[in-house]
Coordinates of C-alpha atoms and ligand atoms in Angstrom, one line a residue:
X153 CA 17.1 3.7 -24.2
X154 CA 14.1 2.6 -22.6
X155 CA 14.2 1.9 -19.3
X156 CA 13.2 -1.3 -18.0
X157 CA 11.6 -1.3 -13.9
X158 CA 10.4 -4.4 -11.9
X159 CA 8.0 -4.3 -9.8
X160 CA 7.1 -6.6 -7.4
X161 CA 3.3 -6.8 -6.0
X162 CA 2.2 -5.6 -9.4
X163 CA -0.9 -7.4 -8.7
X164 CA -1.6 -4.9 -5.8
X165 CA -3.1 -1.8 -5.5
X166 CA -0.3 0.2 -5.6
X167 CA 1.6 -2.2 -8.2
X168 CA -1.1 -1.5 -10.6
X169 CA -1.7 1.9 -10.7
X170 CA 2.3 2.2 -10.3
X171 CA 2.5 -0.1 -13.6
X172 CA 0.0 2.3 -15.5
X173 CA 2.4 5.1 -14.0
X174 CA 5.4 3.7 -16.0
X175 CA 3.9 2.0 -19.3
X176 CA 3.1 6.1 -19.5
X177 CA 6.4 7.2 -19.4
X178 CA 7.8 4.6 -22.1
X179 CA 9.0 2.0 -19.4
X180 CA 9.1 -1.4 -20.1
X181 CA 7.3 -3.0 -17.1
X182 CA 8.0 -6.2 -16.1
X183 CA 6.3 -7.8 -12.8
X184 CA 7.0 -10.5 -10.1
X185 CA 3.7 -12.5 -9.6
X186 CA 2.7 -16.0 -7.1
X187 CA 2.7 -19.2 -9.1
X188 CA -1.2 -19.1 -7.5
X189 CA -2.2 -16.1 -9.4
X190 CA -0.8 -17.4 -12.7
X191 CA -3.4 -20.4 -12.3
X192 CA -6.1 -18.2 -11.5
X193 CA -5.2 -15.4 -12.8
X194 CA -8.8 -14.1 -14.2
X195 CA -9.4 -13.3 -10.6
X196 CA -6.0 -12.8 -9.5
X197 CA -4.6 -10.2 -11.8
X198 CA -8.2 -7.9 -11.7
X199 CA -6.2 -4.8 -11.3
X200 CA -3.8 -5.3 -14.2
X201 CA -6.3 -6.6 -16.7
X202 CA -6.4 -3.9 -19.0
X203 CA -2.8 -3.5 -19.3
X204 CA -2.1 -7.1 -18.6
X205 CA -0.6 -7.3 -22.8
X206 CA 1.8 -4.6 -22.1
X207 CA 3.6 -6.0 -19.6
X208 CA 6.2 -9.2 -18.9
X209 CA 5.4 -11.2 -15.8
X210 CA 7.9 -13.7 -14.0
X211 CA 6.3 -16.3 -11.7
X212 CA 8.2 -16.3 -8.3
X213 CA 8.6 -16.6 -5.0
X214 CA 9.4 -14.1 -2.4
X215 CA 10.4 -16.8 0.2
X216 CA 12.4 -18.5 -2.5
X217 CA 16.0 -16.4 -3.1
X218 CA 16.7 -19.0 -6.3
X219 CA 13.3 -18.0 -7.8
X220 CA 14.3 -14.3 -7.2
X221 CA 17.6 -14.5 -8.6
X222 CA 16.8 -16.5 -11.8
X223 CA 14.5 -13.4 -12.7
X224 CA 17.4 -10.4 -11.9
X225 CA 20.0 -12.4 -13.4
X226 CA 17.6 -13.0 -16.6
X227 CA 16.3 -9.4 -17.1
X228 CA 19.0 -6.3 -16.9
X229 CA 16.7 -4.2 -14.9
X230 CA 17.5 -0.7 -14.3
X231 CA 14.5 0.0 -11.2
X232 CA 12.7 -2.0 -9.3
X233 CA 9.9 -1.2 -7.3
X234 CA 9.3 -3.8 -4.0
X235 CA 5.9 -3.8 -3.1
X236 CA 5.0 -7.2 -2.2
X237 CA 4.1 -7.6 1.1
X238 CA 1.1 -8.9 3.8
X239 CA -0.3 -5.5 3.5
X240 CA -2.8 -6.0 6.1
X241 CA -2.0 -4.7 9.4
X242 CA -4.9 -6.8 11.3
X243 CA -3.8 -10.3 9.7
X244 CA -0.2 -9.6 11.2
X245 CA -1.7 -9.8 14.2
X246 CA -2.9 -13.3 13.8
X247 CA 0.0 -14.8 11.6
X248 CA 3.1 -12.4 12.9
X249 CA 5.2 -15.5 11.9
X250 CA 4.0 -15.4 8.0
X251 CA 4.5 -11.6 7.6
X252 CA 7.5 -11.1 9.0
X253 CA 8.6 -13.9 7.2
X254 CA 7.5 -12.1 4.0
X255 CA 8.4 -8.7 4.9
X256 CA 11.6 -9.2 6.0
X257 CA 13.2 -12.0 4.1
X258 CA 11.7 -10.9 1.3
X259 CA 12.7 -7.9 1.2
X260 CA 16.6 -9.1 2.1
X261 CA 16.4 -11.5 -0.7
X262 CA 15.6 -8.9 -2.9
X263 CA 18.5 -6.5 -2.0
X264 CA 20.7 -9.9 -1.6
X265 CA 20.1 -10.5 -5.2
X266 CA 20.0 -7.4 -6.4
X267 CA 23.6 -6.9 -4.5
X268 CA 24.9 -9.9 -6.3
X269 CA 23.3 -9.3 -10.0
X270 CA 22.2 -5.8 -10.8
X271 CA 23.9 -3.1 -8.1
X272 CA 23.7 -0.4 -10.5
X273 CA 19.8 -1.2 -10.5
X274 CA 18.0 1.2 -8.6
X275 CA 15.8 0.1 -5.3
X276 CA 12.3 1.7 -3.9
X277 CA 11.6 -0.2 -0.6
X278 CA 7.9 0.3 0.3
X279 CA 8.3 1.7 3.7
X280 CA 4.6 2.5 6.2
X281 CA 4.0 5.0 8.8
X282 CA 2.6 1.9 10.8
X283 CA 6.5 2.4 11.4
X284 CA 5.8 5.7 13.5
X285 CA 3.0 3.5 15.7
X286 CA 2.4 5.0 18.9
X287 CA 3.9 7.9 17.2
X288 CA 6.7 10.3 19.0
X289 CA 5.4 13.3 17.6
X290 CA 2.6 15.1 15.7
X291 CA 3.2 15.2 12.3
X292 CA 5.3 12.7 11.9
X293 CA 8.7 13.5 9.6
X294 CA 11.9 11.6 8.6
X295 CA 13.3 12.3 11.9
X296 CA 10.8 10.8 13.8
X297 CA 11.1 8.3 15.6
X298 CA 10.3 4.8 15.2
X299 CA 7.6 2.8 17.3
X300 CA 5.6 -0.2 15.8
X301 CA 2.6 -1.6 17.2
X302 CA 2.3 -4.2 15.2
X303 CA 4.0 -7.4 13.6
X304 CA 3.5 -5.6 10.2
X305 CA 5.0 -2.3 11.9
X306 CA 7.8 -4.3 12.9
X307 CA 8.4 -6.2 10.1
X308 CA 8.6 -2.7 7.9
X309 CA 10.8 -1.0 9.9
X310 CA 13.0 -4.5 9.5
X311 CA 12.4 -3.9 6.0
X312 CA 13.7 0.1 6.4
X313 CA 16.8 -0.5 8.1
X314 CA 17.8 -2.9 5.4
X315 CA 17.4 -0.9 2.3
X316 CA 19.3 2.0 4.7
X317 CA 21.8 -0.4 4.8
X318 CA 22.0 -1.7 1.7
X319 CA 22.5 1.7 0.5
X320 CA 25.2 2.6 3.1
X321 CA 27.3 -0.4 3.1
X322 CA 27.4 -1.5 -0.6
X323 CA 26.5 2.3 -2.2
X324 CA 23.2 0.8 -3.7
X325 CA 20.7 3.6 -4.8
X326 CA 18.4 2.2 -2.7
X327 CA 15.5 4.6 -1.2
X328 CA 12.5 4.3 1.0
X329 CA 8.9 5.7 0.7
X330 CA 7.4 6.2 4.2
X331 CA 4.1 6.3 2.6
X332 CA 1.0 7.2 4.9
X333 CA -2.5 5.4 4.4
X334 CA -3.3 5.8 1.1
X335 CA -6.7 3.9 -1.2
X336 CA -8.7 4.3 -4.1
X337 CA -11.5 2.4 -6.1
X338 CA -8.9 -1.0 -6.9
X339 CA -8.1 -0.7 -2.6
X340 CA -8.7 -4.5 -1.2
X341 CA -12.1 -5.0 0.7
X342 CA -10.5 -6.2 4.0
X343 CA -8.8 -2.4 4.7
X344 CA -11.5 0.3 6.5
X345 CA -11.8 2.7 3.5
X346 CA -12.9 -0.1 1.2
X347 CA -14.9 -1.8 3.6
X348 CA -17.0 1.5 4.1
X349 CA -17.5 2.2 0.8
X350 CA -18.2 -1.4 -0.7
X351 CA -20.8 -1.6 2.3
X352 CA -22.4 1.8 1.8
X353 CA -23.0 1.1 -1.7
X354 CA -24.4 -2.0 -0.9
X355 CA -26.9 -0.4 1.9
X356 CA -27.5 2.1 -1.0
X357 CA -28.9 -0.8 -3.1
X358 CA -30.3 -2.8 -0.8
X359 CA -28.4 -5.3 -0.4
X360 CA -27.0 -5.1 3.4
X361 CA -28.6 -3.6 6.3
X362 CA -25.5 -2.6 8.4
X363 CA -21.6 -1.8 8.4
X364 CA -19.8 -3.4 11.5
X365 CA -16.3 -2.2 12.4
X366 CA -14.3 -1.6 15.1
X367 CA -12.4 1.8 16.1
X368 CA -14.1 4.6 15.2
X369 CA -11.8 6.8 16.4
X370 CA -8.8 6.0 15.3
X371 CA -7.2 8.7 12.8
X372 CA -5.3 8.3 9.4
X373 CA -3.9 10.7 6.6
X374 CA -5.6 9.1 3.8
X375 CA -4.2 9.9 0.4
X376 CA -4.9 8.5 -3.2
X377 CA -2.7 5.6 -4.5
X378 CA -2.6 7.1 -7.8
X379 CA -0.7 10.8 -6.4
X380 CA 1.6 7.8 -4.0
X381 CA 3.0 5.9 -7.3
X382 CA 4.3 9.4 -8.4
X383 CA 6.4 9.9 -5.1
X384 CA 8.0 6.1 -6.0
X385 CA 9.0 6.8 -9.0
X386 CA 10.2 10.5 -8.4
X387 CA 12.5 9.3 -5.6
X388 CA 14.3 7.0 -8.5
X389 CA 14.8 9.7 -10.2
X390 CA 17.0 11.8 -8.0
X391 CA 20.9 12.4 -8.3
X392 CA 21.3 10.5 -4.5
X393 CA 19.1 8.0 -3.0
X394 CA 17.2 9.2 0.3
X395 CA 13.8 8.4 2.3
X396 CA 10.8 10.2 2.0
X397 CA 7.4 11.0 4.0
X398 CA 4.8 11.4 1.3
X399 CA 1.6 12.3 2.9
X400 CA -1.5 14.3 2.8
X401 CA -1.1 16.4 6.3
X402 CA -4.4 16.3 6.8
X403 CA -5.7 13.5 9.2
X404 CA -9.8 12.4 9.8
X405 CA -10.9 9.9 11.5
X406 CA -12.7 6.3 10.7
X407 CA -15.8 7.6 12.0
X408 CA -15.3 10.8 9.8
X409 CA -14.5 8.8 6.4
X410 CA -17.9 6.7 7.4
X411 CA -19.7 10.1 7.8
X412 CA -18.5 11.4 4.3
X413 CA -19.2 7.9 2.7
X414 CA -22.7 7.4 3.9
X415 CA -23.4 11.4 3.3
X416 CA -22.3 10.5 -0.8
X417 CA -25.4 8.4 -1.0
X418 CA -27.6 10.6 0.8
X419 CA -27.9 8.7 3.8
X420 CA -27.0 9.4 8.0
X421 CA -24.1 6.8 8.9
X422 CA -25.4 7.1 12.5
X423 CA -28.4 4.5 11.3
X424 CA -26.1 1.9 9.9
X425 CA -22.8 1.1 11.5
X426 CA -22.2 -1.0 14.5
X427 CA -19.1 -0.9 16.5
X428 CA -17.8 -4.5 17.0
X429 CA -15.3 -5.6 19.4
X430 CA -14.0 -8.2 17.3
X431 CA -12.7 -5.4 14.8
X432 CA -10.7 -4.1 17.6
X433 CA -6.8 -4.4 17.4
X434 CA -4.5 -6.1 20.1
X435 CA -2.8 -2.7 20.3
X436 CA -4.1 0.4 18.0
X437 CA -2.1 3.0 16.3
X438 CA -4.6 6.0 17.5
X439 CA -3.3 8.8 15.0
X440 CA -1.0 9.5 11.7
X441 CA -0.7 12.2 10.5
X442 CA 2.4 13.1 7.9
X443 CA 4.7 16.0 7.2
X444 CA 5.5 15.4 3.2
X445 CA 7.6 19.0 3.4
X446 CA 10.8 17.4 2.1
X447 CA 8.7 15.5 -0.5
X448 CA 7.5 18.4 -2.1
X449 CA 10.7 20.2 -1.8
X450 CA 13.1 18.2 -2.7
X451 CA 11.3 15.7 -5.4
X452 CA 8.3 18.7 -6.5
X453 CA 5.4 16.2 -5.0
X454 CA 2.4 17.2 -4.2
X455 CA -0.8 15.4 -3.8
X456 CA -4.0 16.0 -6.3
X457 CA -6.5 14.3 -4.9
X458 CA -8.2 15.7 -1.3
X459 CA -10.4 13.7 1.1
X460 CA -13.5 14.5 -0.3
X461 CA -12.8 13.5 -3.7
X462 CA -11.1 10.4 -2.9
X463 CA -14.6 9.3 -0.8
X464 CA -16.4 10.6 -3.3
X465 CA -14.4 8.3 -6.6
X466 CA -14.6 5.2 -4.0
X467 CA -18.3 5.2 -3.1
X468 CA -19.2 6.0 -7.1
X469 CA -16.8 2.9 -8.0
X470 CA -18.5 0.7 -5.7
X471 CA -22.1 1.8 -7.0
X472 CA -21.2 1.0 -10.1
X473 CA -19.1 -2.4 -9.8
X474 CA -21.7 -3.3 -7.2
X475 CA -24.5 -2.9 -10.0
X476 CA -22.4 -4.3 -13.0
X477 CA -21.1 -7.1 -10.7
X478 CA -25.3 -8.1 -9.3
X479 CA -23.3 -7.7 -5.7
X480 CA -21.2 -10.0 -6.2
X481 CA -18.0 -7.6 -5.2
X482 CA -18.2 -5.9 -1.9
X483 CA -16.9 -7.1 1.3
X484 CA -17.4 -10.0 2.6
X485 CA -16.9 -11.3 6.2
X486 CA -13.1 -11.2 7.0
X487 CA -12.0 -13.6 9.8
X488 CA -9.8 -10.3 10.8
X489 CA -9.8 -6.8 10.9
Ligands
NAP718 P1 -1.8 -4.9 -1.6 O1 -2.9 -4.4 -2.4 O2 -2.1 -5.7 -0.4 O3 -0.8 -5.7 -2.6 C1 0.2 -6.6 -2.0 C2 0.9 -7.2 -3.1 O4 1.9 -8.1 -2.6 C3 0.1 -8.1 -4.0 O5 0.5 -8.0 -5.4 C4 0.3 -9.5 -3.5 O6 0.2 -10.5 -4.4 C5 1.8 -9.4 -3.1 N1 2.2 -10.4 -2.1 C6 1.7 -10.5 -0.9 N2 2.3 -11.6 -0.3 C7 3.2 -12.1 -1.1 C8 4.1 -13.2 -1.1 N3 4.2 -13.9 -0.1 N4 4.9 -13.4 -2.2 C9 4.7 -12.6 -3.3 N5 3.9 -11.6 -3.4 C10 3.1 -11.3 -2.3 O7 -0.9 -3.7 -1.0 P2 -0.7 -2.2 -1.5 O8 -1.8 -1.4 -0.8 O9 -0.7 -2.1 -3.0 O10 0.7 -1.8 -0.9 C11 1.9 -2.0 -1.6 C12 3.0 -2.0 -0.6 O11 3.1 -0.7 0.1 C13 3.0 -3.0 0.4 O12 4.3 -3.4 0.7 C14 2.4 -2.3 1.6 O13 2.8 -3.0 2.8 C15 3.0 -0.9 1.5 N6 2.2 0.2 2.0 C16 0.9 0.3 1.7 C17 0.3 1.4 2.2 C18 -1.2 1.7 1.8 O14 -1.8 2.5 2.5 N7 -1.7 1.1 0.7 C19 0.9 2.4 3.0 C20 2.2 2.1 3.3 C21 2.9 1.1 2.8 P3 -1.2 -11.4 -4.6 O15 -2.0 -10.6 -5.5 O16 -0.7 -12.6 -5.3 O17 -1.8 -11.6 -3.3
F7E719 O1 -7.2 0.3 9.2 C1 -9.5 1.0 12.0 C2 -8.2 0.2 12.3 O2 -6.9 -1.8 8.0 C3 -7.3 1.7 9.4 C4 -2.2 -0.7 5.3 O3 -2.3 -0.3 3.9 O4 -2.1 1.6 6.0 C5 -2.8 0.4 6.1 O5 -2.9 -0.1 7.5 C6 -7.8 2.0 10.8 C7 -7.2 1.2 12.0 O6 -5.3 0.2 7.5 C8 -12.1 -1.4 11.2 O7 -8.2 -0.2 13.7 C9 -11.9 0.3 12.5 O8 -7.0 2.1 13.0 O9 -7.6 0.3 6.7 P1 -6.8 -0.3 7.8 P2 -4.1 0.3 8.5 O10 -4.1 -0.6 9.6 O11 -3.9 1.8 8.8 C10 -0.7 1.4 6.4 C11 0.0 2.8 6.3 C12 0.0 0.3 5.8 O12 1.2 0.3 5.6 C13 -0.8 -1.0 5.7 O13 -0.2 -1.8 4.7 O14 -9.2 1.7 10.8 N1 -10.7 0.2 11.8 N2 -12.7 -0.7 12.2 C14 -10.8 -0.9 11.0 N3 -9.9 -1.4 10.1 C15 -10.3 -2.5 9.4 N4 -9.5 -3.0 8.5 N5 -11.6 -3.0 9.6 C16 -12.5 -2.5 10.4 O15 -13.6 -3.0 10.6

């Protein structure tokens, strides 16, 4: 029978290429979107274009349970994937109210509905190693412990310890991804990666003169979305629900990705970026770095893409949107971050 999954933030990064993931595999992919995005949904749904025809898309609210539960109690689901979130760990900081508000009640609404509706439908709860924050040790596992630095951190582990419970008190399969930093070419302009790459391609063509940003010395394990939507869906597949680090291992920092970036165009990054204060965090998570061990031995993952490659796809994207688009996309000045 075909399975049918849900995923919420389908309009995302991840929700995209986690859409593409499933439509491969014979799902039938329905997604939640914003009323907003249906009336502008040209712009809105850019990531899921191309695929837009092959899937089912319910208009609702994550701050509205009734919204929620008229789509579960409408569709017999057998996954669902919750992505939808404020992603951005910078805006947390300025509207802590907003995203927890999100974060958390969204993500209990979900799991209330679910409860009520659908319990035999399985649950992926889009956990963040912003949950490790000023982290307890280095890598950072399952075991480790927790220590947020941010409303977004905080609101994620909030988010954790719910679907945990979820799955111990009512025997939901309900599972967590403790996913580490992870891009690619569809990555929003407001996070570091993109905003390096969309910039250097716009140096490249002569259409900026400088890159400002903030910490350069801050370190992440930067994967590839498209190896991260494997992890979700593998962990739905097991015989018992668990949590799971799914990470590179290998950690570089901001300053490193701009010296890789600038270096794909044939340029020195040391002539173009500009450290400004106002890019600076309240309080910093200095270094991630993951150990995916229990990933690759309990669910087989393992990550395809390295760093090179993944700076290397990102700047050549750019380029090319950057040309197609007459520089319209790139970044633009965030308020934030
Ligand atoms: P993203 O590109 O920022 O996508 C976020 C999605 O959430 C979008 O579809 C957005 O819809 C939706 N959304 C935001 N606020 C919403 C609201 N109030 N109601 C309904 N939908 C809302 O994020 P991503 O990188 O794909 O990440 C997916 C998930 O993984 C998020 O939960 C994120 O926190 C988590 N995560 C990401 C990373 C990473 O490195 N990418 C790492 C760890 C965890 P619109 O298009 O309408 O705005
Ligand atoms: O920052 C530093 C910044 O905004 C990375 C989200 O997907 O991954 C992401 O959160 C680092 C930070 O991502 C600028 O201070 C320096 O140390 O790209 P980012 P993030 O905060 O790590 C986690 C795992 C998630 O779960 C989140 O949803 O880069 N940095 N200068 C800068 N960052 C930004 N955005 N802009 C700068 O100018």
């Amino acid at each position: 029978m075909t399975k049918k999954a849900l995923i919420t933030g389908i309009t995302g990064q991840d929700g995209s290429y986690l859409a593409e993931h499933l439509l491969a595999r014979g799902y039938e992919v329905h997604g939640l979107v914003r009323r907003v995005a249906l009336e502008d949904s040209s712009r809105r749904f850019g990531r899921i274009n191309s695929i837009r025809d092959q899937l089912t898309l319910h208009a609702a609210s994550l701050e509205s349970y009734p919204s929620l539960f008229h789509v579960i109690s409408r569709n017999p689901f057998d996954e669902c994937y919750h992505l939808a979130a404020q992603s951005f760990v910078a805006e947390s900081f300025s509207d802590g109210f907003s995203t927890m508000n999100t974060n958390i009640n969204g993500t209990h609404y979900m799991l209330a509905a679910l409860r009520e509706i659908r319990p035999e439908c399985r649950f992926y709860f889009a956990g963040s190693s912003e949950m490790f924050g000023r982290v307890r040790e280095i890598p950072q596992r399952e075991s480790t412990p927790f220590y947020p630095r941010s409303p977004y951190g905080i609101s994620k582990c909030a988010g954790f310890e719910l679907t945990r419970n979820y799955r111990e008190a009512y025997g939901m399969f309900c599972c967590s991804g403790i996913l580490f930093n992870h891009e690619g070419p569809r990555r929003g302009f407001e996070f570091v990666t993109r905003k390096i790459t969309s910039t250097v391609a716009a140096i490249k063509l002569g259409m900026a003169s400088e890159l400002r940003l903030g910490n350069l010395d801050a370190k992440r394990d930067w994967g590839h979305s498209a190896d991260y939507v494997r992890a979700m869906h593998l962990m739905l597949q097991q015989d018992e629900p668990d949590d799971y680090v799914i990470a590179t291992g290998e950690t570089h920092t901001v300053r490193e990705f701009c010296e890789m970036a600038f270096e794909q165009v044939g340029l020195d990054y040391r002539r173009y970026v500009v450290v400004d204060e106002r890019f600076y965090r309240p309080a910093e998570v200095e270094i991630l770095v993951g150990d995916a061990s229990k990933a690759r031995r309990e669910l087989g993952w393992a990550p395809q893409y390295d760093f090179r490659e993944l700076v290397a796809e990102m700047v050549r994207s750019d380029l090319e949107q950057l040309t197609r688009s007459g520089g319209a996309l790139r970044y633009a000045a965030w308020p934030v971050g």
